[in-house]
Tab-separated table of C-alpha atoms and ligand atoms in Angstrom:
chain	number	residue	atom	x	y	z
A	574	MET	CA	60.714	55.248	86.348
A	575	ALA	CA	59.666	53.559	83.122
A	576	PHE	CA	63.148	52.566	82.002
A	577	GLN	CA	64.958	50.049	84.195
A	578	LYS	CA	68.251	51.171	85.728
A	579	ASP	CA	70.395	49.084	83.396
A	580	PHE	CA	68.322	49.888	80.297
A	581	LEU	CA	70.534	49.442	77.236
A	582	TRP	CA	70.545	52.793	75.460
A	583	GLY	CA	72.330	51.736	72.331
A	584	SER	CA	72.818	52.015	68.620
A	585	ALA	CA	73.280	49.436	65.884
A	586	SER	CA	75.152	48.667	62.666
A	587	ALA	CA	76.123	45.779	60.385
A	588	ALA	CA	79.533	44.645	59.163
A	589	TYR	CA	78.979	45.120	55.429
A	590	GLN	CA	77.464	48.549	55.953
A	591	ILE	CA	80.352	49.994	57.957
A	592	GLU	CA	83.573	47.996	57.841
A	593	GLY	CA	84.874	48.365	54.307
A	594	ALA	CA	88.246	46.570	54.040
A	595	ALA	CA	86.478	44.103	51.793
A	596	ASN	CA	89.632	42.387	50.570
A	597	ILE	CA	92.008	43.079	53.404
A	598	ASP	CA	93.751	40.835	55.947
A	599	GLY	CA	92.511	37.540	54.585
A	600	LYS	CA	88.776	38.272	54.391
A	601	GLY	CA	86.912	36.138	51.854
A	602	PRO	CA	84.205	37.535	49.569
A	603	SER	CA	80.600	37.634	50.742
A	604	ILE	CA	77.537	37.431	48.537
A	605	TRP	CA	77.187	41.202	48.972
A	606	ASP	CA	80.728	41.884	47.731
A	607	ILE	CA	79.855	40.075	44.541
A	608	TYR	CA	76.257	41.269	44.175
A	609	SER	CA	76.869	44.978	44.715
A	610	ASN	CA	79.610	44.915	42.103
A	611	ILE	CA	77.173	43.884	39.380
A	612	PRO	CA	75.905	47.074	37.703
A	613	GLY	CA	72.225	47.779	38.249
A	614	ASN	CA	71.835	45.847	41.484
A	615	THR	CA	72.237	48.779	43.887
A	616	PHE	CA	71.434	52.480	43.833
A	617	LYS	CA	74.023	54.244	41.657
A	618	ASN	CA	76.004	50.976	41.794
A	619	THR	CA	77.232	51.720	45.303
A	620	THR	CA	79.051	49.059	47.291
A	621	GLY	CA	80.330	48.535	50.816
A	622	GLU	CA	83.879	48.028	49.597
A	623	VAL	CA	85.084	50.980	51.660
A	624	ALA	CA	81.778	51.818	53.376
A	625	ILE	CA	82.731	54.129	56.257
A	626	ASP	CA	85.986	52.257	56.908
A	627	PHE	CA	85.109	51.198	60.440
A	628	TYR	CA	87.783	48.528	60.011
A	629	HIS	CA	90.441	51.233	60.337
A	630	LYS	CA	88.449	53.864	62.214
A	631	PHE	CA	86.763	51.858	64.949
A	632	GLU	CA	88.785	53.508	67.709
A	633	GLU	CA	87.730	56.975	66.573
A	634	ASP	CA	84.090	55.872	66.358
A	635	ILE	CA	84.109	54.187	69.743
A	636	ALA	CA	85.640	57.334	71.263
A	637	LEU	CA	82.597	59.217	69.949
A	638	MET	CA	80.303	56.567	71.446
A	639	LYS	CA	81.997	57.073	74.781
A	640	GLU	CA	81.646	60.837	74.520
A	641	MET	CA	77.929	60.334	73.934
A	642	GLY	CA	77.647	57.979	76.891
A	643	LEU	CA	76.291	55.093	74.791
A	644	LYS	CA	75.527	52.042	76.944
A	645	ALA	CA	75.452	49.417	74.194
A	646	TYR	CA	76.653	49.003	70.636
A	647	ARG	CA	75.182	46.364	68.374
A	648	PHE	CA	77.472	45.292	65.525
A	649	SER	CA	77.719	42.195	63.382
A	650	VAL	CA	80.567	39.848	62.620
A	651	SER	CA	81.329	39.306	58.968
A	652	TRP	CA	81.229	35.529	58.499
A	653	PRO	CA	83.758	35.551	55.603
A	654	ARG	CA	86.123	37.764	57.588
A	655	VAL	CA	86.564	35.041	60.217
A	656	LEU	CA	85.958	32.065	57.916
A	657	PRO	CA	86.932	33.173	54.395
A	658	LYS	CA	85.402	30.060	52.818
A	659	GLY	CA	82.514	29.863	55.263
A	660	LYS	CA	83.982	26.809	56.970
A	661	GLY	CA	87.340	25.183	57.610
A	662	GLU	CA	90.330	27.458	57.943
A	663	VAL	CA	89.906	30.310	60.420
A	664	ASN	CA	91.301	33.767	59.590
A	665	ALA	CA	93.206	34.773	62.722
A	666	LYS	CA	93.287	38.436	61.700
A	667	GLY	CA	89.511	38.493	61.419
A	668	ILE	CA	89.093	36.914	64.845
A	669	GLU	CA	91.554	39.423	66.278
A	670	PHE	CA	89.721	42.390	64.726
A	671	TYR	CA	86.500	41.583	66.592
A	672	HIS	CA	88.437	40.988	69.823
A	673	LYS	CA	89.825	44.490	69.438
A	674	VAL	CA	86.380	45.992	68.752
A	675	ILE	CA	84.823	44.188	71.717
A	676	ASP	CA	87.690	45.061	74.066
A	677	THR	CA	87.640	48.709	73.042
A	678	LEU	CA	83.890	48.884	73.628
A	679	ILE	CA	84.184	47.264	77.043
A	680	ASP	CA	87.137	49.478	78.040
A	681	ASN	CA	84.930	52.470	77.251
A	682	GLY	CA	82.010	51.240	79.305
A	683	ILE	CA	79.919	50.176	76.292
A	684	GLU	CA	78.252	46.790	76.240
A	685	PRO	CA	78.818	44.909	72.967
A	686	ILE	CA	75.733	43.294	71.409
A	687	LEU	CA	76.943	40.834	68.808
A	688	THR	CA	74.907	39.908	65.723
A	689	VAL	CA	76.078	36.668	64.209
A	690	TYR	CA	74.522	37.100	60.766
A	691	HIS	CA	73.612	40.348	59.057
A	692	TRP	CA	73.300	39.109	55.486
A	693	ASP	CA	76.942	38.813	54.305
A	694	LEU	CA	77.011	35.089	53.595
A	695	PRO	CA	80.383	33.749	52.403
A	696	GLN	CA	80.216	33.548	48.608
A	697	ALA	CA	82.017	30.187	48.820
A	698	LEU	CA	78.908	28.611	50.404
A	699	GLN	CA	76.650	30.195	47.801
A	700	ASP	CA	78.862	28.686	45.097
A	701	GLU	CA	79.194	25.288	46.731
A	702	TYR	CA	75.577	24.461	47.586
A	703	ALA	CA	73.450	27.583	46.909
A	704	GLY	CA	73.762	28.921	50.460
A	705	TRP	CA	70.468	29.118	52.312
A	706	GLU	CA	68.756	26.849	49.786
A	707	SER	CA	70.573	23.807	51.108
A	708	ARG	CA	70.254	22.072	54.464
A	709	GLU	CA	74.067	21.821	54.377
A	710	ILE	CA	74.139	25.342	55.700
A	711	ILE	CA	72.705	24.338	59.079
A	712	LYS	CA	75.911	22.548	60.023
A	713	ASP	CA	78.201	25.260	58.655
A	714	PHE	CA	76.223	28.060	60.285
A	715	THR	CA	76.226	26.236	63.625
A	716	ASN	CA	79.984	25.661	63.457
A	717	TYR	CA	80.498	29.332	62.644
A	718	CYS	CA	78.364	30.265	65.669
A	719	ILE	CA	80.301	27.883	67.930
A	720	LEU	CA	83.540	29.515	66.806
A	721	LEU	CA	82.167	32.920	67.867
A	722	TYR	CA	80.708	31.585	71.129
A	723	LYS	CA	84.091	30.120	72.086
A	724	GLU	CA	86.024	33.260	71.131
A	725	TYR	CA	83.745	35.966	72.473
A	726	GLY	CA	81.309	34.190	74.816
A	727	ASP	CA	83.030	35.312	77.989
A	728	LYS	CA	83.058	38.967	76.892
A	729	VAL	CA	79.669	39.401	75.225
A	730	LYS	CA	76.400	38.882	77.067
A	731	HIS	CA	73.738	39.806	74.464
A	732	TRP	CA	73.756	37.911	71.181
A	733	VAL	CA	71.550	38.234	68.105
A	734	THR	CA	71.386	35.206	65.804
A	735	LEU	CA	69.838	36.117	62.450
A	736	ASN	CA	69.162	39.720	61.561
A	737	GLU	CA	65.766	40.121	59.916
A	738	GLN	CA	65.349	36.610	58.599
A	739	ASN	CA	62.015	37.758	57.177
A	740	ILE	CA	63.713	40.505	55.159
A	741	PHE	CA	66.728	38.653	53.797
A	742	THR	CA	64.553	35.752	52.681
A	743	THR	CA	61.828	38.001	51.212
A	744	LEU	CA	64.214	40.344	49.407
A	745	GLY	CA	66.557	37.567	48.315
A	746	TYR	CA	64.055	34.966	47.100
A	747	LEU	CA	60.703	36.643	46.558
A	748	LEU	CA	61.290	40.231	45.479
A	749	ALA	CA	64.676	39.754	43.768
A	750	LEU	CA	66.162	42.809	45.457
A	751	HIS	CA	68.993	41.111	47.359
A	752	PRO	CA	71.300	38.254	46.373
A	753	PRO	CA	70.652	35.770	44.846
A	754	LYS	CA	67.937	37.885	43.176
A	755	VAL	CA	65.243	35.238	42.938
A	756	MET	CA	61.470	35.695	42.511
A	757	ASP	CA	59.896	32.436	43.623
A	758	PHE	CA	57.512	32.013	46.536
A	759	GLN	CA	58.179	28.303	47.000
A	760	ARG	CA	61.947	28.820	47.135
A	761	PHE	CA	61.445	31.681	49.562
A	762	ILE	CA	59.492	29.434	51.945
A	763	ASN	CA	62.067	26.642	51.565
A	764	VAL	CA	64.932	28.993	52.390
A	765	ASN	CA	63.046	30.474	55.282
A	766	HIS	CA	62.405	27.062	56.775
A	767	ILE	CA	66.094	26.172	56.520
A	768	ALA	CA	66.960	29.485	58.196
A	769	ASN	CA	64.538	28.581	61.013
A	770	LEU	CA	66.379	25.302	61.513
A	771	ALA	CA	69.766	27.059	61.507
A	772	ASN	CA	68.502	29.580	64.032
A	773	ALA	CA	67.216	26.836	66.337
A	774	ALA	CA	70.476	24.881	66.086
A	775	ALA	CA	72.481	28.032	66.891
A	776	ILE	CA	70.381	28.750	69.986
A	777	LYS	CA	70.729	25.172	71.227
A	778	GLU	CA	74.528	25.375	70.977
A	779	PHE	CA	74.495	28.786	72.615
A	780	ARG	CA	73.088	27.232	75.806
A	781	LYS	CA	76.150	24.947	76.000
A	782	TYR	CA	78.846	27.478	75.225
A	783	VAL	CA	77.483	30.722	76.686
A	784	PRO	CA	75.353	29.568	79.617
A	785	ASN	CA	75.223	33.030	81.167
A	786	GLY	CA	74.458	34.910	77.968
A	787	LEU	CA	71.172	36.011	76.428
A	788	VAL	CA	70.259	35.256	72.836
A	789	GLY	CA	67.486	36.063	70.395
A	790	PRO	CA	66.786	36.726	66.719
A	791	SER	CA	66.140	40.241	65.359
A	792	PHE	CA	62.824	40.308	63.603
A	793	ALA	CA	61.734	43.129	61.278
A	794	TYR	CA	58.349	43.666	62.861
A	795	SER	CA	55.744	45.796	61.239
A	796	PRO	CA	52.352	45.865	62.938
A	797	ILE	CA	49.607	45.319	60.403
A	798	TYR	CA	46.514	47.500	60.208
A	799	ALA	CA	43.309	46.971	58.234
A	800	LYS	CA	42.632	49.695	55.671
A	801	SER	CA	39.125	50.119	57.055
A	802	GLU	CA	36.589	48.540	59.393
A	803	HIS	CA	35.136	46.626	56.444
A	804	PRO	CA	35.161	42.947	57.465
A	805	GLU	CA	36.998	42.027	54.257
A	806	ASP	CA	39.826	44.374	55.206
A	807	VAL	CA	39.874	42.909	58.694
A	808	LEU	CA	40.189	39.392	57.285
A	809	ALA	CA	42.979	40.609	54.969
A	810	MET	CA	44.714	41.964	58.067
A	811	GLU	CA	44.339	38.604	59.827
A	812	ASN	CA	45.884	36.850	56.832
A	813	ALA	CA	48.771	39.296	56.681
A	814	VAL	CA	49.428	39.060	60.418
A	815	GLU	CA	49.710	35.266	60.093
A	816	LEU	CA	51.934	35.259	57.008
A	817	GLN	CA	54.042	38.321	57.732
A	818	ASN	CA	54.470	38.230	61.499
A	819	TYR	CA	53.489	34.984	63.207
A	820	LEU	CA	54.913	32.705	60.529
A	821	TRP	CA	58.327	33.701	61.914
A	822	MET	CA	57.742	34.643	65.494
A	823	ASP	CA	55.694	31.556	66.410
A	824	VAL	CA	58.572	29.383	65.260
A	825	TYR	CA	61.080	31.442	67.239
A	826	ALA	CA	59.064	31.624	70.434
A	827	ASN	CA	57.043	28.411	70.421
A	828	GLY	CA	59.304	26.208	68.307
A	829	GLU	CA	56.500	25.279	65.909
A	830	TYR	CA	54.391	26.486	63.009
A	831	SER	CA	50.718	26.961	63.734
A	832	PRO	CA	48.219	24.909	61.663
A	833	LEU	CA	46.997	28.233	60.284
A	834	HIS	CA	50.347	28.865	58.599
A	835	ILE	CA	50.598	25.449	57.058
A	836	ASN	CA	47.052	25.662	55.720
A	837	LEU	CA	47.218	29.242	54.506
A	838	LEU	CA	50.382	28.357	52.599
A	839	LYS	CA	48.677	25.277	51.154
A	840	LYS	CA	45.765	27.466	50.064
A	841	ILE	CA	48.141	29.491	47.894
A	842	GLY	CA	49.861	26.392	46.532
A	843	ILE	CA	52.947	26.406	48.740
A	844	ASN	CA	54.324	23.391	50.511
A	845	LEU	CA	56.290	23.446	53.747
A	846	ASP	CA	59.000	20.782	53.832
A	847	LEU	CA	58.610	20.042	57.527
A	848	ARG	CA	60.244	16.733	58.473
A	849	ASP	CA	60.080	14.769	61.738
A	850	GLU	CA	63.659	15.660	62.602
A	851	ASP	CA	62.826	19.363	62.026
A	852	ILE	CA	60.032	19.235	64.592
A	853	GLU	CA	62.551	17.840	67.063
A	854	LEU	CA	65.174	20.502	66.260
A	855	LEU	CA	62.757	23.421	66.527
A	856	LYS	CA	61.630	22.323	69.988
A	857	ASP	CA	63.388	23.894	72.993
A	858	SER	CA	64.981	26.699	71.006
A	859	ARG	CA	63.052	29.488	72.712
A	860	PRO	CA	65.117	32.680	72.757
A	861	ASP	CA	65.723	34.828	75.841
A	862	PHE	CA	64.315	37.907	74.143
A	863	MET	CA	62.598	38.913	70.943
A	864	GLY	CA	64.814	41.337	69.053
A	865	VAL	CA	62.628	43.833	67.221
A	866	ASN	CA	63.662	46.062	64.345
A	867	TYR	CA	60.913	48.620	64.002
A	868	TYR	CA	60.741	51.228	61.268
A	869	GLN	CA	57.169	51.387	60.094
A	870	SER	CA	53.675	49.932	60.160
A	871	THR	CA	51.904	48.242	57.256
A	872	THR	CA	48.319	48.682	56.083
A	873	VAL	CA	46.500	46.058	54.044
A	874	THR	CA	43.292	45.555	52.133
A	875	THR	CA	42.053	43.054	49.560
A	876	ARG	CA	43.121	42.953	45.915
A	877	GLU	CA	39.579	43.868	44.884
A	878	ARG	CA	39.279	46.807	47.256
A	879	LYS	CA	42.720	48.324	46.621
A	880	GLN	CA	42.582	51.804	45.086
A	881	ASP	CA	45.943	53.500	45.442
A	882	GLU	CA	48.671	53.270	42.849
A	883	GLU	CA	52.139	51.745	43.380
A	884	GLU	CA	54.553	54.572	43.991
A	885	LYS	CA	57.610	54.893	41.727
A	886	LEU	CA	60.607	56.207	43.641
A	887	THR	CA	63.781	57.420	41.966
A	888	ASN	CA	66.017	57.404	45.039
A	889	THR	CA	66.071	53.641	45.588
A	890	VAL	CA	65.900	50.280	43.824
A	891	GLN	CA	62.381	48.832	43.681
A	892	SER	CA	61.131	45.323	43.045
A	893	GLU	CA	59.528	44.345	39.782
A	894	ALA	CA	57.722	41.401	41.340
A	895	LYS	CA	54.048	41.306	40.435
A	896	ASN	CA	51.131	39.059	41.307
A	897	LEU	CA	52.390	37.393	44.454
A	898	PRO	CA	50.502	34.262	45.536
A	899	THR	CA	49.548	36.080	48.759
A	900	ASP	CA	47.632	38.702	46.748
A	901	LYS	CA	44.654	36.383	47.110
A	902	LEU	CA	44.811	36.901	50.865
A	903	PHE	CA	45.937	40.517	51.285
A	904	VAL	CA	47.701	43.368	49.497
A	905	ASN	CA	49.594	46.330	50.929
A	906	CYS	CA	48.165	49.815	50.570
A	907	LYS	CA	48.722	53.364	51.778
A	908	ASN	CA	47.799	54.493	55.265
A	909	ALA	CA	45.778	57.683	54.882
A	910	HIS	CA	46.613	58.780	58.422
A	911	ALA	CA	50.383	58.332	58.434
A	912	LYS	CA	53.223	60.613	57.418
A	913	TYR	CA	55.841	59.179	55.045
A	914	THR	CA	59.645	59.527	54.748
A	915	ASP	CA	61.369	60.513	51.500
A	916	TRP	CA	61.728	56.782	50.815
A	917	GLY	CA	58.025	56.066	51.285
A	918	TRP	CA	58.237	54.472	54.748
A	919	THR	CA	55.461	55.373	57.190
A	920	ILE	CA	56.359	57.378	60.267
A	921	ASP	CA	54.248	55.806	62.976
A	922	PRO	CA	55.498	55.920	66.575
A	923	ILE	CA	52.243	54.542	67.975
A	924	GLY	CA	52.943	51.531	65.780
A	925	LEU	CA	55.941	50.808	67.992
A	926	GLN	CA	53.788	50.781	71.113
A	927	VAL	CA	51.333	48.504	69.298
A	928	SER	CA	54.213	46.218	68.245
A	929	ILE	CA	55.616	45.861	71.732
A	930	ARG	CA	52.188	45.148	73.158
A	931	ARG	CA	51.209	42.591	70.522
A	932	ILE	CA	54.504	40.710	70.920
A	933	THR	CA	54.308	40.792	74.712
A	934	SER	CA	50.744	39.619	74.682
A	935	ARG	CA	51.353	36.680	72.331
A	936	TYR	CA	54.804	35.520	73.478
A	937	ASN	CA	55.440	36.890	76.938
A	938	LEU	CA	59.118	37.437	76.145
A	939	PRO	CA	61.263	40.450	77.013
A	940	ILE	CA	61.867	42.691	74.008
A	941	LEU	CA	65.106	44.228	72.848
A	942	ILE	CA	64.596	46.952	70.262
A	943	THR	CA	67.516	46.109	68.018
A	944	GLU	CA	66.861	48.794	65.389
A	945	ASN	CA	64.768	51.933	64.957
A	946	GLY	CA	65.574	55.116	63.116
A	947	LEU	CA	64.849	57.630	60.412
A	948	GLY	CA	66.538	57.527	57.030
A	949	ALA	CA	66.744	61.141	55.808
A	950	TYR	CA	68.771	63.564	53.732
A	951	ASP	CA	71.075	65.652	55.934
A	952	THR	CA	72.901	68.881	55.179
A	953	LEU	CA	76.432	69.474	56.378
A	954	GLU	CA	76.651	73.213	57.064
A	955	GLU	CA	79.822	75.172	56.370
A	956	ASN	CA	80.596	75.341	60.078
A	957	GLY	CA	80.463	71.539	60.377
A	958	GLU	CA	77.041	71.413	62.035
A	959	ILE	CA	74.101	69.246	61.010
A	960	HIS	CA	70.681	70.368	62.188
A	961	ASP	CA	68.614	67.183	62.085
A	962	GLU	CA	65.612	68.154	64.183
A	963	TYR	CA	63.446	65.808	62.029
A	964	ARG	CA	65.533	62.873	63.318
A	965	ILE	CA	65.301	64.121	66.899
A	966	ASN	CA	61.506	64.368	66.558
A	967	TYR	CA	61.269	60.887	65.104
A	968	LEU	CA	63.424	59.293	67.816
A	969	LYS	CA	61.765	61.293	70.601
A	970	GLU	CA	58.318	60.050	69.595
A	971	HIS	CA	59.569	56.477	69.408
A	972	VAL	CA	61.217	56.658	72.834
A	973	GLU	CA	57.915	57.974	74.172
A	974	ALA	CA	56.130	55.020	72.566
A	975	ILE	CA	58.496	52.568	74.275
A	976	LYS	CA	57.931	54.330	77.572
A	977	SER	CA	54.171	53.987	77.154
A	978	ALA	CA	54.496	50.299	76.276
A	979	ILE	CA	56.575	49.708	79.409
A	980	GLU	CA	53.962	51.537	81.466
A	981	ASP	CA	51.358	49.283	79.839
A	982	GLY	CA	53.235	46.282	81.236
A	983	ALA	CA	55.810	45.206	78.650
A	984	GLU	CA	59.412	44.346	79.495
A	985	VAL	CA	61.878	46.164	77.252
A	986	LEU	CA	65.582	45.516	77.808
A	987	GLY	CA	67.012	48.204	75.600
A	988	TYR	CA	66.778	50.434	72.578
A	989	CYS	CA	69.304	50.373	69.750
A	990	THR	CA	68.788	53.158	67.266
A	991	TRP	CA	69.760	52.635	63.687
A	992	SER	CA	72.432	53.868	63.455
A	993	PHE	CA	75.333	55.472	65.341
A	994	GLN	CA	77.273	56.607	62.274
A	995	ASP	CA	75.897	57.184	58.784
A	996	LEU	CA	76.502	54.039	56.781
A	997	PHE	CA	75.958	52.198	53.532
A	998	SER	CA	72.296	51.500	52.838
A	999	TRP	CA	71.886	48.272	50.824
A	1000	LEU	CA	69.640	49.715	48.122
A	1001	ASN	CA	69.895	53.443	48.743
A	1002	GLY	CA	73.589	54.263	48.571
A	1003	TYR	CA	74.947	56.831	51.024
A	1004	ALA	CA	72.313	59.564	50.774
A	1005	LYS	CA	69.807	57.903	53.106
A	1006	ARG	CA	71.403	58.789	56.410
A	1007	TYR	CA	70.480	57.379	59.797
A	1008	GLY	CA	73.366	58.287	62.113
A	1009	PHE	CA	74.008	60.581	65.044
A	1010	VAL	CA	77.406	61.023	63.448
A	1011	TYR	CA	77.582	62.370	59.913
A	1012	VAL	CA	80.160	60.647	57.740
A	1013	ASP	CA	81.337	62.869	54.937
A	1014	ARG	CA	81.189	60.735	51.836
A	1015	ASP	CA	78.686	60.238	49.037
A	1016	GLU	CA	78.024	57.864	46.152
A	1017	GLU	CA	80.591	59.554	43.929
A	1018	SER	CA	83.484	59.959	46.326
A	1019	GLU	CA	84.751	58.593	49.626
A	1020	LYS	CA	86.334	61.991	50.366
A	1021	GLU	CA	88.090	61.719	53.715
A	1022	LEU	CA	85.297	59.949	55.576
A	1023	LYS	CA	85.454	62.664	58.204
A	1024	ARG	CA	83.049	62.373	61.126
A	1025	TYR	CA	80.821	65.258	62.371
A	1026	LYS	CA	78.405	65.240	65.307
A	1027	LYS	CA	74.806	66.045	64.375
A	1028	ASP	CA	72.375	67.866	66.690
A	1029	SER	CA	70.783	64.464	67.398
A	1030	PHE	CA	74.097	63.341	68.925
A	1031	TYR	CA	73.684	65.819	71.770
A	1032	TRP	CA	69.987	65.019	72.106
A	1033	TYR	CA	70.603	61.273	72.584
A	1034	LYS	CA	73.448	62.027	75.012
A	1035	ASN	CA	70.920	63.835	77.188
A	1036	VAL	CA	68.374	61.045	76.919
A	1037	ILE	CA	70.965	58.510	78.043
A	1038	GLU	CA	72.263	60.694	80.874
A	1039	SER	CA	68.751	61.121	82.251
A	1040	ASN	CA	67.818	57.447	81.609
A	1041	GLY	CA	64.969	58.520	79.363
A	1042	GLU	CA	63.617	61.221	81.673
A	1043	LYS	CA	64.697	64.114	79.433
A	1044	ILE	CA	63.546	63.435	75.939
B	2029	BG6	C1	67.042	47.007	58.366
B	2029	BG6	C2	68.400	46.374	58.274
B	2029	BG6	O1	66.225	46.355	57.465
B	2029	BG6	O2	66.875	48.321	58.014
B	2029	BG6	C3	69.536	47.363	58.093
B	2029	BG6	O3	68.641	45.508	59.327
B	2029	BG6	C4	69.101	48.468	57.147
B	2029	BG6	O4	70.662	46.671	57.651
B	2029	BG6	C5	67.964	49.209	57.838
B	2029	BG6	O5	70.090	49.345	56.762
B	2029	BG6	C6	67.468	50.413	57.078
B	2029	BG6	O6	67.136	50.052	55.786
B	2029	BG6	P1	67.585	50.919	54.563
B	2029	BG6	O7	67.079	50.207	53.372
B	2029	BG6	O8	66.938	52.241	54.738
B	2029	BG6	O9	69.069	50.979	54.647
């Protein structure tokens, strides 16, 4: 059998995208509470203020997870819900909420996978020292982690440190699509380096407080293809692989930057503020697994050889960033052989097999797929059914790809689809749905937030029951 007996068939979510209850029970504001309330920042000005109200409906949702037979549920803790100012006074009600979620999951036979940080930084830390731009955050982030380790360490085995560090730094500081809406390559690299240090510090503390647990970051991995066999495209691919994949994963897995990264950055005029004490901190912070969020592959070419036009989409918020310093080394382009979603993301299941193999081959770490899914428009029929065969096809092909990668020799611990319930999508409102469970709300109205099982719900139930034999 390809899938190990205790394979974690799971699903994932993030606090800001599901909880709602933004100002309830002592929670402090996060950067997303503030950012999404500024008109123009999100699609149709949607926010996660109510989201899908998991804060009040978690028991109903977990009952559905149990009915499906889900083995694991990945969720994140909202930092400002437990520490309203990011540090100092602890909000007992916030701590209690996550105890209740974790206990309910465990009572229903579902393993909790806890993500420490899924982008909702306390606004207080942004105001005090510009959040991730200051080394001050390393101490505050580590203390926040220690608080969670002490509270939940004896109940939760699998922990994710930073969700998609590469995405929150890129969208926040390079493409100006997330808070604090900056477009500056040097600041992006500075922030990313500080996040690396925070991640390493959190893993070091984890070893002390949760000695029997497993920890790793979740990286948004996109395997990079060359547009053609032209050697210039191949070199562009090599550049992109270094600066879009290995720049992060080498630091996670090996605790150091490779000379290639430092020099490629220098070549484009960017300096890495790597100090002696940083080298020390990054050492010995190897994770137990590489968390992988896989949605799509990326194809690159050179600036000179690029032919296709940038696509303008009306169903999302797009970046206005132009002329990135990396354009000298590679530029993204269309893949002529791939299908695309309504939001312009490639649909490429083989890319997942390629991802797992490349990561295994370079790092020899077990892999936990922490996210994978299809964002699509769904139709709620009058009889309460949702026929999402497109989602079933997408997931089926990706499960097959994982199976093949395991047969090729990779170790995969589990598969968390994105997502269990429909939820708030940062830049796409509520129309881009990912769940097995349809949540009846849209951008205009929260309605009653009623839950409906989609066809994919029954499909995944079967997959889990047969441990991946019946897909
Ligand atoms: C990942 C994030 O980038 O992709 C999730 O970890 C996010 O939080 C998911 O929702 C899908 O992205 P989007 O933009 O379609 O919501």
